[in-house]
XYZ file of C-alpha atoms in Angstrom:
607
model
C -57.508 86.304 -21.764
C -60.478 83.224 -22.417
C -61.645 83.569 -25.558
C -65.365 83.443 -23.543
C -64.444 86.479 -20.871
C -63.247 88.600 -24.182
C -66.775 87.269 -25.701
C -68.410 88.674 -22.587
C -66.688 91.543 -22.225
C -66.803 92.807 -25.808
C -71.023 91.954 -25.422
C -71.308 94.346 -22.801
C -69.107 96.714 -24.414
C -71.782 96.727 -27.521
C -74.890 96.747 -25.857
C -73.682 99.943 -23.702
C -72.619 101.641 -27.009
C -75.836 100.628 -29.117
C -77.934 101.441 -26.129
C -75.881 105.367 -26.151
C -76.620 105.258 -29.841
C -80.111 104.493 -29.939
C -80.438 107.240 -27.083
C -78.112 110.066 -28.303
C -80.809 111.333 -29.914
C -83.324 111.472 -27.296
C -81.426 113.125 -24.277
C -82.862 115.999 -23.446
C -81.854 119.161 -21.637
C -82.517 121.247 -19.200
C -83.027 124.025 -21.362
C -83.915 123.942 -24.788
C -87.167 124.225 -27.340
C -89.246 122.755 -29.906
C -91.014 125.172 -32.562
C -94.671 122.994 -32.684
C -95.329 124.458 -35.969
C -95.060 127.419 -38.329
C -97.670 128.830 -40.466
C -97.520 131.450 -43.029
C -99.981 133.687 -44.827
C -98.203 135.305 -47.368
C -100.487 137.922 -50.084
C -99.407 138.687 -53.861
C -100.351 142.783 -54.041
C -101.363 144.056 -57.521
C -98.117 146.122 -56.989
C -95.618 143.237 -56.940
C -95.409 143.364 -53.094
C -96.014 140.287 -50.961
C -97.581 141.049 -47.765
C -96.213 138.262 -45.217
C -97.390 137.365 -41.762
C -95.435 134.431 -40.365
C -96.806 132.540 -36.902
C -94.382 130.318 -35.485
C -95.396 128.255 -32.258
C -92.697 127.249 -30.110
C -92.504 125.026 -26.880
C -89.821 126.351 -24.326
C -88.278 124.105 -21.542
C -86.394 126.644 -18.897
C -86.056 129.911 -19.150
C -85.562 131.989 -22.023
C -85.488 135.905 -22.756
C -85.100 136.300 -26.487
C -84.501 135.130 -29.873
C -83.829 135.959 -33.400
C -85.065 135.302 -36.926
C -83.075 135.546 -40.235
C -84.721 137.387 -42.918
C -82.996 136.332 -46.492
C -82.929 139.089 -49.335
C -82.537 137.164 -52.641
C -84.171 138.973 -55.170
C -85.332 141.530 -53.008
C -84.530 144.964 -52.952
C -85.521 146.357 -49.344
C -88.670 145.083 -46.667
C -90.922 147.167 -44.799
C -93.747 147.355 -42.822
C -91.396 144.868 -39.807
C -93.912 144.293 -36.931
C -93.263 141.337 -34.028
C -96.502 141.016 -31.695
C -98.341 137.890 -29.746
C -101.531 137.708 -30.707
C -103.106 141.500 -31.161
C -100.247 142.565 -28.905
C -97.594 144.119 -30.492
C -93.987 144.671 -29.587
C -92.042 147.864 -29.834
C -89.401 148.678 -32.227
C -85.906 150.026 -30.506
C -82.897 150.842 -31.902
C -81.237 148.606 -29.202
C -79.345 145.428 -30.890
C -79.445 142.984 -29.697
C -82.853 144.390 -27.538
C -82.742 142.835 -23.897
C -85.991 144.678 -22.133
C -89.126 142.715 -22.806
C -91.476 143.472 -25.742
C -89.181 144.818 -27.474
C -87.531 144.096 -30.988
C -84.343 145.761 -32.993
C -83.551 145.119 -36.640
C -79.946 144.775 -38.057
C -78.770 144.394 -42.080
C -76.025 142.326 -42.601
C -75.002 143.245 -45.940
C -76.977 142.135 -48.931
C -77.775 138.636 -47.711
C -79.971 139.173 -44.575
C -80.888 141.149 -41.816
C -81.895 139.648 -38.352
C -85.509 140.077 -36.600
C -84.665 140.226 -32.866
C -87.091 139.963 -30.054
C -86.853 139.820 -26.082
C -89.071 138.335 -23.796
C -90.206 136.416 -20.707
C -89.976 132.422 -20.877
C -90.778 130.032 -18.653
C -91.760 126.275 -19.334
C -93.988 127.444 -21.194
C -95.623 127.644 -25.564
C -95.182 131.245 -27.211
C -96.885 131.815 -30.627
C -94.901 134.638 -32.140
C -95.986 136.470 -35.167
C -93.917 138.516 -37.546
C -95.388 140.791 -40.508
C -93.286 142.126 -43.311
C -93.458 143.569 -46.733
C -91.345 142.058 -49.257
C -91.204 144.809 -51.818
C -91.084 143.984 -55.632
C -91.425 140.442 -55.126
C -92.464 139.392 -58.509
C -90.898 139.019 -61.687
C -93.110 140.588 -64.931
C -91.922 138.460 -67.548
C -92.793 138.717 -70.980
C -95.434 135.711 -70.975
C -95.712 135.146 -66.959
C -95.427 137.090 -63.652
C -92.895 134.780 -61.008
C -92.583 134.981 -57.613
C -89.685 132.759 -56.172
C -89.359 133.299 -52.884
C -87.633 131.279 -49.262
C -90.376 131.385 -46.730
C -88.452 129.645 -44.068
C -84.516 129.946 -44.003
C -82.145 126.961 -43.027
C -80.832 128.733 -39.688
C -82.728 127.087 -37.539
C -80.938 124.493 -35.912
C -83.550 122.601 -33.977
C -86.513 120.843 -36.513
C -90.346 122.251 -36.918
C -92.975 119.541 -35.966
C -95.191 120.905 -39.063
C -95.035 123.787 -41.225
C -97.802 125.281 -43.974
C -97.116 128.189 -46.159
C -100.833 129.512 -48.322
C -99.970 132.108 -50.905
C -103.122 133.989 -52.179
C -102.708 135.543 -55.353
C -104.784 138.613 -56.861
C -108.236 137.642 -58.402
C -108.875 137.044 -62.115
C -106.572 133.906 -62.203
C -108.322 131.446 -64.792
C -108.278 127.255 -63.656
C -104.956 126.290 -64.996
C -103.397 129.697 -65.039
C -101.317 128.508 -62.218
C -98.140 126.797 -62.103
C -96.710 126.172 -58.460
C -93.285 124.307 -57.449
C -91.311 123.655 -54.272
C -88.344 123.111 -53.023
C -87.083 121.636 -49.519
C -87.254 117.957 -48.362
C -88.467 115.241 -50.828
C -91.815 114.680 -48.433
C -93.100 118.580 -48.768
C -96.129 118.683 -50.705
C -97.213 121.712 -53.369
C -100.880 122.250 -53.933
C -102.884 124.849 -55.979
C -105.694 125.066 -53.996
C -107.452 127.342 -56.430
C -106.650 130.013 -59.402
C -105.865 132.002 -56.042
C -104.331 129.733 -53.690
C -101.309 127.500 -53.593
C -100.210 126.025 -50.419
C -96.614 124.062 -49.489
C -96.555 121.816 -46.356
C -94.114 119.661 -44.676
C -93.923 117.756 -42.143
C -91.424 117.570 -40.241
C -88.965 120.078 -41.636
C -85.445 119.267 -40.679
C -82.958 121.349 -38.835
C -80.822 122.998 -41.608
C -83.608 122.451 -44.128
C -85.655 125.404 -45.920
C -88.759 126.101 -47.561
C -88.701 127.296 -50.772
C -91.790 128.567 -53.224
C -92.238 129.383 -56.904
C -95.032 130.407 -58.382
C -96.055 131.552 -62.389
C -99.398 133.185 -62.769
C -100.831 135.894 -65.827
C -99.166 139.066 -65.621
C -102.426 140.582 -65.668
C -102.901 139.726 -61.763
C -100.007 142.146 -61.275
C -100.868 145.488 -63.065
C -98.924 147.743 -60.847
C -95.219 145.605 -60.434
C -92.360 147.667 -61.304
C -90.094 144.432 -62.026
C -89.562 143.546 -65.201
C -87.357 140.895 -66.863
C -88.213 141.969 -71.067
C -87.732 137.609 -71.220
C -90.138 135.422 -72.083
C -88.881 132.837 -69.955
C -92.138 129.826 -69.531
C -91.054 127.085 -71.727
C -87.379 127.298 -70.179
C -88.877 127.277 -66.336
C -91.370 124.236 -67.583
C -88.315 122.074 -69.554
C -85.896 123.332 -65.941
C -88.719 122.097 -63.375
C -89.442 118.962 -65.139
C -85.941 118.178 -64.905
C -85.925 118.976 -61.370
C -89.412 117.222 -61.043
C -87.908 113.833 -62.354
C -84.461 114.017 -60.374
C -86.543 114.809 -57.082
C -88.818 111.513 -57.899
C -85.837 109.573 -58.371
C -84.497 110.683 -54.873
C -87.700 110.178 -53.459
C -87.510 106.864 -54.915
C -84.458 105.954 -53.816
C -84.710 107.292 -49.952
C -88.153 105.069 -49.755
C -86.126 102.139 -50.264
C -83.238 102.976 -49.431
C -83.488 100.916 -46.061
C -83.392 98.154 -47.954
C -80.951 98.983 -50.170
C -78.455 99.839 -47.293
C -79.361 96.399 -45.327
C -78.835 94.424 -48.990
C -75.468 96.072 -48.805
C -74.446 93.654 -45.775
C -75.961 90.577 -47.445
C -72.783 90.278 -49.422
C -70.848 89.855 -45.881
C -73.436 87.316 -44.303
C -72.589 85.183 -47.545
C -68.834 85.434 -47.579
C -69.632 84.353 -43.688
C -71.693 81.748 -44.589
C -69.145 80.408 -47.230
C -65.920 80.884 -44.412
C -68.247 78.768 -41.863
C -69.148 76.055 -44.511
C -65.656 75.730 -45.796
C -64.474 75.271 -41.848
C -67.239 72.927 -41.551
C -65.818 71.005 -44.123
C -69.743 69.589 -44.577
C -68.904 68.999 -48.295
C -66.840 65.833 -47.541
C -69.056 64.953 -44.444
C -71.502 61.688 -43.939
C -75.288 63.123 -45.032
C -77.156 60.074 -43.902
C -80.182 60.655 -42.048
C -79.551 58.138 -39.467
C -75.934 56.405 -38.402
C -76.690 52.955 -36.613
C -73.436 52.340 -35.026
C -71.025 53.699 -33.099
C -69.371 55.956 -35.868
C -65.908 56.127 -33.860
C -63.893 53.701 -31.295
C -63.227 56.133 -29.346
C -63.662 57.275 -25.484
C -66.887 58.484 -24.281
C -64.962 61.985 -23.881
C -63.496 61.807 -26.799
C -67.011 61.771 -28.626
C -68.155 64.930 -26.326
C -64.895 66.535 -26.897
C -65.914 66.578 -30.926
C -69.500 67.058 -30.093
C -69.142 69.961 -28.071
C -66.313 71.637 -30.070
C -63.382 70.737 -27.446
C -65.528 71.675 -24.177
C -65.273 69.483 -21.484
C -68.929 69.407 -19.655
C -69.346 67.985 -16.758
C -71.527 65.304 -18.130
C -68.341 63.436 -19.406
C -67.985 62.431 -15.635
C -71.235 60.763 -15.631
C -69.980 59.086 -19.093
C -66.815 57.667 -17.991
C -68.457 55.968 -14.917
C -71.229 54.553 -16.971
C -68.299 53.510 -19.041
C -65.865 51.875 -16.635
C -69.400 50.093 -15.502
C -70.075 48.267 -19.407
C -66.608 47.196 -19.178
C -67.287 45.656 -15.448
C -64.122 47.580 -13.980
C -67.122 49.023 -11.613
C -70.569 47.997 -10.340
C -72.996 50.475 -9.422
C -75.936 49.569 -7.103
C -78.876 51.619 -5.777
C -79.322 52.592 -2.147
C -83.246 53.724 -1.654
C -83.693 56.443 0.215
C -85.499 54.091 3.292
C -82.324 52.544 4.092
C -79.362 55.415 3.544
C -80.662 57.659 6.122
C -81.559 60.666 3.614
C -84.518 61.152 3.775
C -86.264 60.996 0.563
C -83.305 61.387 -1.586
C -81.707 58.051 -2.827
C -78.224 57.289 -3.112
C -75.879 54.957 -5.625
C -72.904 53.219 -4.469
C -69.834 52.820 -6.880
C -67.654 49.710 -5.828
C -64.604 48.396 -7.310
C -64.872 45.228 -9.184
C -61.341 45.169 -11.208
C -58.492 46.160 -10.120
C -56.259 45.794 -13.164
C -53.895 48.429 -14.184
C -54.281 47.988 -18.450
C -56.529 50.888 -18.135
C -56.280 54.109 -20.092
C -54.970 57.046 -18.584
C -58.435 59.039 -18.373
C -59.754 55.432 -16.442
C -56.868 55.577 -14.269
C -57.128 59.155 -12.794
C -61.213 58.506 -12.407
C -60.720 55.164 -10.506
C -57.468 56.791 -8.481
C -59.794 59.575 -7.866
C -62.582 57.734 -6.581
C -61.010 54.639 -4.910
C -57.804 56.003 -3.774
C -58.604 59.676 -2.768
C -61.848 59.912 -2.049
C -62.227 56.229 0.236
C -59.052 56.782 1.964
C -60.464 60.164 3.242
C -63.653 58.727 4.498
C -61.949 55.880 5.729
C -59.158 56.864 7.369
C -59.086 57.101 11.139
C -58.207 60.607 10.643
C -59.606 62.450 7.944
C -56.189 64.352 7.854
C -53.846 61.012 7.048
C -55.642 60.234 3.398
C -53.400 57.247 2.679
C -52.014 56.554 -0.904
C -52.543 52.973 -1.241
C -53.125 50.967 -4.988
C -56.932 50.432 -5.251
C -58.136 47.080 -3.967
C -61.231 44.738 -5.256
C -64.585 45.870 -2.919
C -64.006 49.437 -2.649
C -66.623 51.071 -2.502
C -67.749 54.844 -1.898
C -71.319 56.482 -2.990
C -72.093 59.950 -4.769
C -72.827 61.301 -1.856
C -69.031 60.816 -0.371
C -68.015 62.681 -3.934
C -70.501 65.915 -3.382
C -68.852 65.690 0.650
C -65.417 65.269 -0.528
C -65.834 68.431 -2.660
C -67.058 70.427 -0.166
C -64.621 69.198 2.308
C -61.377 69.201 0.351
C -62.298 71.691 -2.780
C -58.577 72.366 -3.511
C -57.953 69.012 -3.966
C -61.075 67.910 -5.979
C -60.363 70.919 -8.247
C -56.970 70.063 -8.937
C -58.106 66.201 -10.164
C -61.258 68.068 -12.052
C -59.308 70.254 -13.895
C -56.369 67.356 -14.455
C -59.496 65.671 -15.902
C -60.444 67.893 -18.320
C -56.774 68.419 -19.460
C -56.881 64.879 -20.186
C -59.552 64.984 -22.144
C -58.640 67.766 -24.032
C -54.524 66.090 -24.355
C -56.367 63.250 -25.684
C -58.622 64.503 -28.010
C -56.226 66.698 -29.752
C -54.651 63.031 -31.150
C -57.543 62.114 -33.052
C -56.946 65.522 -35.850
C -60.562 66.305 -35.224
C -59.939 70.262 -35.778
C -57.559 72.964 -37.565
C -57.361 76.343 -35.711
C -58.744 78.849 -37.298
C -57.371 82.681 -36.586
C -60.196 85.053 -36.889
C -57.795 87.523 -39.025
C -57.396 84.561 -41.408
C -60.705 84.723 -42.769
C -62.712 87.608 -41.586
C -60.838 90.376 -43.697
C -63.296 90.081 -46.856
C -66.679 90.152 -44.547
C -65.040 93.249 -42.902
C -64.437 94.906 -45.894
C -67.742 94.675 -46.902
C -69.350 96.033 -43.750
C -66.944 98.630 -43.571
C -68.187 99.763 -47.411
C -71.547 99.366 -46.376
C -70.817 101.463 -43.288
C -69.630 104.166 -45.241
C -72.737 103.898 -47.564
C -75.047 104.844 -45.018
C -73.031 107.329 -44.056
C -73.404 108.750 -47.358
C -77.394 108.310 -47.341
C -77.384 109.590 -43.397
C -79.144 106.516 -42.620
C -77.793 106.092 -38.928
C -79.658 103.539 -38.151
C -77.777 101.224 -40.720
C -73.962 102.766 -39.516
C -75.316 102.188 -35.657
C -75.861 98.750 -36.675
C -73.004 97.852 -39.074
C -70.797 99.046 -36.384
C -72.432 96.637 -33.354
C -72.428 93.706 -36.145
C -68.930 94.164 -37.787
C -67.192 93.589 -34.090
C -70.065 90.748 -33.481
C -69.603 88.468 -36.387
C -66.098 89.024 -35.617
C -65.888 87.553 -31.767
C -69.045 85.821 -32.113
C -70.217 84.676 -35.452
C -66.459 83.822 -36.430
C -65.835 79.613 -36.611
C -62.831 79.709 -34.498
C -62.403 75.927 -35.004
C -62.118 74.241 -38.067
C -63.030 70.586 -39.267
C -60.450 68.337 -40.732
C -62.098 66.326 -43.313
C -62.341 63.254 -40.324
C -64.041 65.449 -38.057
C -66.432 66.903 -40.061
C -67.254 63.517 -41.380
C -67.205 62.332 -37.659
C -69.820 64.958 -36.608
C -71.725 64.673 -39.370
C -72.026 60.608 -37.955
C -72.414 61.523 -34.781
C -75.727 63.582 -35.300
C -76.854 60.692 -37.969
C -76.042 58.483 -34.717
C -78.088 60.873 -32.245
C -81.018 61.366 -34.285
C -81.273 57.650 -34.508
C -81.199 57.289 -31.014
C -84.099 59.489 -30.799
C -86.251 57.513 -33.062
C -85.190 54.008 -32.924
C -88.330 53.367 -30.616
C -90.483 53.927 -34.503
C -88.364 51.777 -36.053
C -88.653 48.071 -37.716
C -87.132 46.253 -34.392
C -85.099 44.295 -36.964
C -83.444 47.482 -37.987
C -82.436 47.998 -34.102
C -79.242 46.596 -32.768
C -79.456 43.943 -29.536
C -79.699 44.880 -25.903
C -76.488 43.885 -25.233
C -75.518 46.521 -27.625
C -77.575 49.871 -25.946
C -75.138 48.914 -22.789
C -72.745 50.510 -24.580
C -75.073 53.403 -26.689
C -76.442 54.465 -23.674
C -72.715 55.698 -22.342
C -72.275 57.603 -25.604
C -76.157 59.328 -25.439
C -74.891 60.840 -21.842
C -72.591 62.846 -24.059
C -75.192 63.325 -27.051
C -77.557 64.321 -23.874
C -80.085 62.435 -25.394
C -79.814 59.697 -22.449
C -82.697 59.772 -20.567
C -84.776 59.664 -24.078
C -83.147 56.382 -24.629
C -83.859 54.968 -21.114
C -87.761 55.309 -21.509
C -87.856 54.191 -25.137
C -85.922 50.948 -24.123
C -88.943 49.235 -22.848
C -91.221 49.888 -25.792
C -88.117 48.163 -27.930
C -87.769 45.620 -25.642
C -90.729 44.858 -23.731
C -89.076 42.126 -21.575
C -85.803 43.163 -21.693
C -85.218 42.248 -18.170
C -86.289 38.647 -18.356
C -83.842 38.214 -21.319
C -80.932 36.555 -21.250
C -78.586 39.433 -22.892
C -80.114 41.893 -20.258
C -78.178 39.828 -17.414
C -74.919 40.024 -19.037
C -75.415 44.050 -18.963
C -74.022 46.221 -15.961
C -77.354 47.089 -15.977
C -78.625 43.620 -13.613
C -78.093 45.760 -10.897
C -80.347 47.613 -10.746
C -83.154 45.026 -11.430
C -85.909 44.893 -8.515
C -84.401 47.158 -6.104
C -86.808 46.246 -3.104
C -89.157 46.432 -6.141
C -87.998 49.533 -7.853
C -88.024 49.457 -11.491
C -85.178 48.895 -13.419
C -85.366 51.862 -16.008
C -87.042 53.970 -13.343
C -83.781 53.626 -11.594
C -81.029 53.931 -14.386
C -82.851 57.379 -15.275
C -82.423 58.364 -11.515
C -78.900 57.423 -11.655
C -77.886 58.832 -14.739
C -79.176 62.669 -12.866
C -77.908 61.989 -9.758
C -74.807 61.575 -10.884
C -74.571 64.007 -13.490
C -76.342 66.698 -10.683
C -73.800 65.337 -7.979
C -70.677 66.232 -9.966
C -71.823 69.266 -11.020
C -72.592 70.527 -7.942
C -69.590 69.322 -6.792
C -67.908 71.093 -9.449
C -69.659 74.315 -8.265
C -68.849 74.347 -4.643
C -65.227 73.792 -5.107
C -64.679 76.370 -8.074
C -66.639 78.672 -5.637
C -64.652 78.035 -2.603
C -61.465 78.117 -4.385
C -62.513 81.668 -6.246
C -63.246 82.977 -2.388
C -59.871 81.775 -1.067
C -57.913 82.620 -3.789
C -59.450 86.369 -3.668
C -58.650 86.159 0.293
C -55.285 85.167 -0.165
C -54.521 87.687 -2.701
């Protein structure tokens, strides 16, 4: 397959699977919920107990009849007290499990680890605030020195996140400021705050699916005259030296997620080096000219040849344009202007191409053009009958216009295909002589960029940052088809293109320059064929008559092919070389077009 259709192809490939990445997480179904947020008033008795009412808002899509809530033991011997209600409306307890009637709840143990809360209901597209009140019994922990209650307020069951969530735990008056030591644990962005000597409150926000909420709390014993639990420990300066620990891991981690972005992207900057080094070294710029400016022609070489280095062994259609200006300089053609008030089209002006030299010394990429053009295309619009097109040698006079080359494709696109792409194999047969390039197979040197991405992929694995693996995996195949120098310079060509970008650059300024440091007009004849290729030609055009303010009442200008078009019922010389140079160039390629597009169609039709 092309090289540019597996380019394509692999493109769209990426952007459908980046664009099912970046939306995996966003699809949405026809049934499912959101809990908005959770709060949770939870009540230190002077018995030990904790009183705990727990208000969870949730946003249901479709409908629903029921749901369940995980309540975790831990250090806790039994609960009581197990009400569900909305608002001041409570529902009513059955021994049913699961329940399925509406306002109705059923509680079930499940060993020592938890027993399940579970309600039934009515649902509709619709948000639900649902409150559930408990007793944890013998919460705290009477130690010697401090009373500790260390307790999960939210569990990790749930498997779909909670916008925000806010646990306040009042504690039993006589607290002094200071007294109080809070802590919690959960995701690194929760917050802990002791509100007062009788208030601490957690909140996060978001918490995670799979993520909990966890509380501790020291306070004086005193606040807790009636607890039953005791631990006969004195146990503060262990908790303080164990949370400070904790503390100072959890900041690291915090640390380390805030930038950890950037660590993950500084991961990949090892591969965009080791790409940048593989693309330099097939560059070969180390040996290459690094002038800014290259006044002469820095190879003797074709036109073609020049765009075949230039545009990394593409033939464009431009070369066309290129060789006729070419076979013109070396007076094997003459090229005249036909305004548009005398070639019957209108506005649109026309150029006629006429043989001048009809030797056969010419080089094989000359010889197909001028067989082309004064064999091929004149015998067809001069035979008698446009289906006897005559093989004859090409004689002085010939001559046929663009025009008859735009008609000839549309007329005969088989045939004008098979000489354009003969053409470009020419070019292509040709410039492979000159040792411009060594192939490069992608597998040769994009194993160590590959192994780098892949480690970095598996990094952000490790860190969950998705967003890094989503786009390690679109840039790993990327730099491969895309970013990968699939030719490389010999020493000559690098050098070469290095001159032949000195050469273009100069042809862009040479209007600023000293004019001693600018070559002769007799010279731009032949720069102006090579700046069709460099695309750079119609730049040179207009700055020729700031250069050469009188070029064309010089003597050099009248040996140039360029006499021609001098006073053309009083059209101006450069005005008209600039017209020529894009008719031509728009005349093949359009040419080009209608016969690859008619040959597509009948090839499809024949098939």
């Amino acid at each position: 397959m092309n090289r540019n259709i597996l380019r394509i192809c692999l493109l769209l490939v990426l952007v459908s699977m980046l664009t099912l990445f970046l939306n995996s997480g966003r699809t949405v179904t026809a049934r499912s919920l959101q809990i908005v947020e959770v709060v949770i008033e939870a009540e230190i008795l002077p018995d030990g107990n904790m009183k705990v009412i727990e208000s969870r808002t949730i946003d249901f899509t479709g409908q629903f009849s029921g749901i369940e809530q995980k309540i975790y033991y831990g250090d806790i011997a039994h609960y009581k007290e197990i009400n569900v209600r909305e608002g001041e409306e409570y529902y009513n307890l059955t021994d049913q499990f699961p329940t399925t009637d509406p306002w109705t709840y059923s509680l079930k143990g499940f060993g020592d680890e938890y027993f399940l809360i579970d309600w039934s209901f009515d649902a509709l597209n619709e948000k639900r605030t649902f409150t559930i009140e408990y007793t944890a019994v013998d919460a705290v922990l009477v130690h010697k020195d401090v009373a500790e209650i260390y307790y999960q307020f939210i569990g990790s069951e749930w498997d779909v996140p909670t916008h925000d969530a806010r646990v306040t735990l009042r504690l039993p008056e006589g607290a002094e400021e200071g007294s109080v030591r809070a802590w919690g644990f959960g995701p690194l962005h929760g917050d802990v705050n002791i509100d007062s000597p009788q208030q601490v409150t957690w909140t996060v926000s978001p918490l995670p699916s799979g993520e909990f909420l966890e509380g501790r709390v020291l306070f004086p014993t005193e606040l807790v005259p009636d607890a039953v639990r005791f631990s006969d420990e004195e146990v503060l300066a262990g908790i303080l030296q164990e949370q400070e620990r904790l503390a100072m891991i959890a900041n690291l981690e915090r640390g380390a997620r805030r930038y950890q972005p950037y660590y993950s992207l500084f991961l990949f900057l090892p591969a965009g080096y080791a790409l940048f080094r593989i693309r330099k070294k097939a560059a070969a710029r180390d040996e290459a000219y690094s002038g800014s400016y290259y006044r002469e022609l820095p190879g003797k070489y074709p036109p073609e040849i020049a765009g075949y280095l230039w545009n990394k062994k593409s033939v464009k259609d431009e070369y066309f344009a290129a060789t006729i200006l070419d076979l013109a300089r070396r007076r094997r053609i003459r090229i005249e202007e036909i305004p548009a008030s005398s070639n019957g089209k209108g506005d649109k002006d026309d150029f006629r191409l006429i043989l001048t030299d009809n030797s056969s010394n010419e080089e094989p990429l000359d010889s197909r053009v001028l067989n082309f053009l004064f064999i091929t295309v004149y015998d067809y619009f001069n035979s008698k009958n446009e289906g006897d097109q005559r093989r004859s040698e090409p004689l002085e006079d010939k001559e046929i216009t663009f025009s008859h080359i735009q008609q000839f494709a549309e007329k005969q696109p088989k045939e004008f295909y098979s000489f354009y792409n003969a053409y470009k194999a020419d070019i292509d047969q040709a410039g492979q002589s000159y040792n411009f390039f060594n192939q490069v197979s992608a597998t040769n040197w994009g194993c160590l960029p590959m192994i780098i991405m892949l480690a970095g992929s598996i990094v952000a694995v490790f860190w969950l940052q998705l967003y890094i693996l989503g786009a390690a995996l679109f840039l790993i195949p990327f730099i491969l088809f895309f970013g990968s120098p699939s030719l490389k310079y010999t020493a000559y060509g690098a050098d070469q293109l290095a001159k032949w970008s000195a050469f273009r650059r100069f042809l862009l300024d040479f209007s600023k320059m000293d004019p001693s440091e600018v070559p002769s007009l007799i010279i731009w004849e032949h720069y102006l064929v090579y700046a069709v290729i460099l695309g750079v030609a119609k730049q040179v055009i207009n700055q020729l008559p700031l250069t050469f303010p009188s070029m064309e009442k010089e003597p050099e200008f009248n040996r140039t092919s360029w006499s021609s078009f001098q006073s053309v019922q009083g059209v101006n010389m450069v005005n008209s070389m600039s017209r020529m140079t894009d008719s031509l160039n728009t005349t093949f390629s359009s040419a080009v077009r209608s016969a690859r597009s008619t040959v597509a169609v009948s090839s499809r039709s024949s098939s």
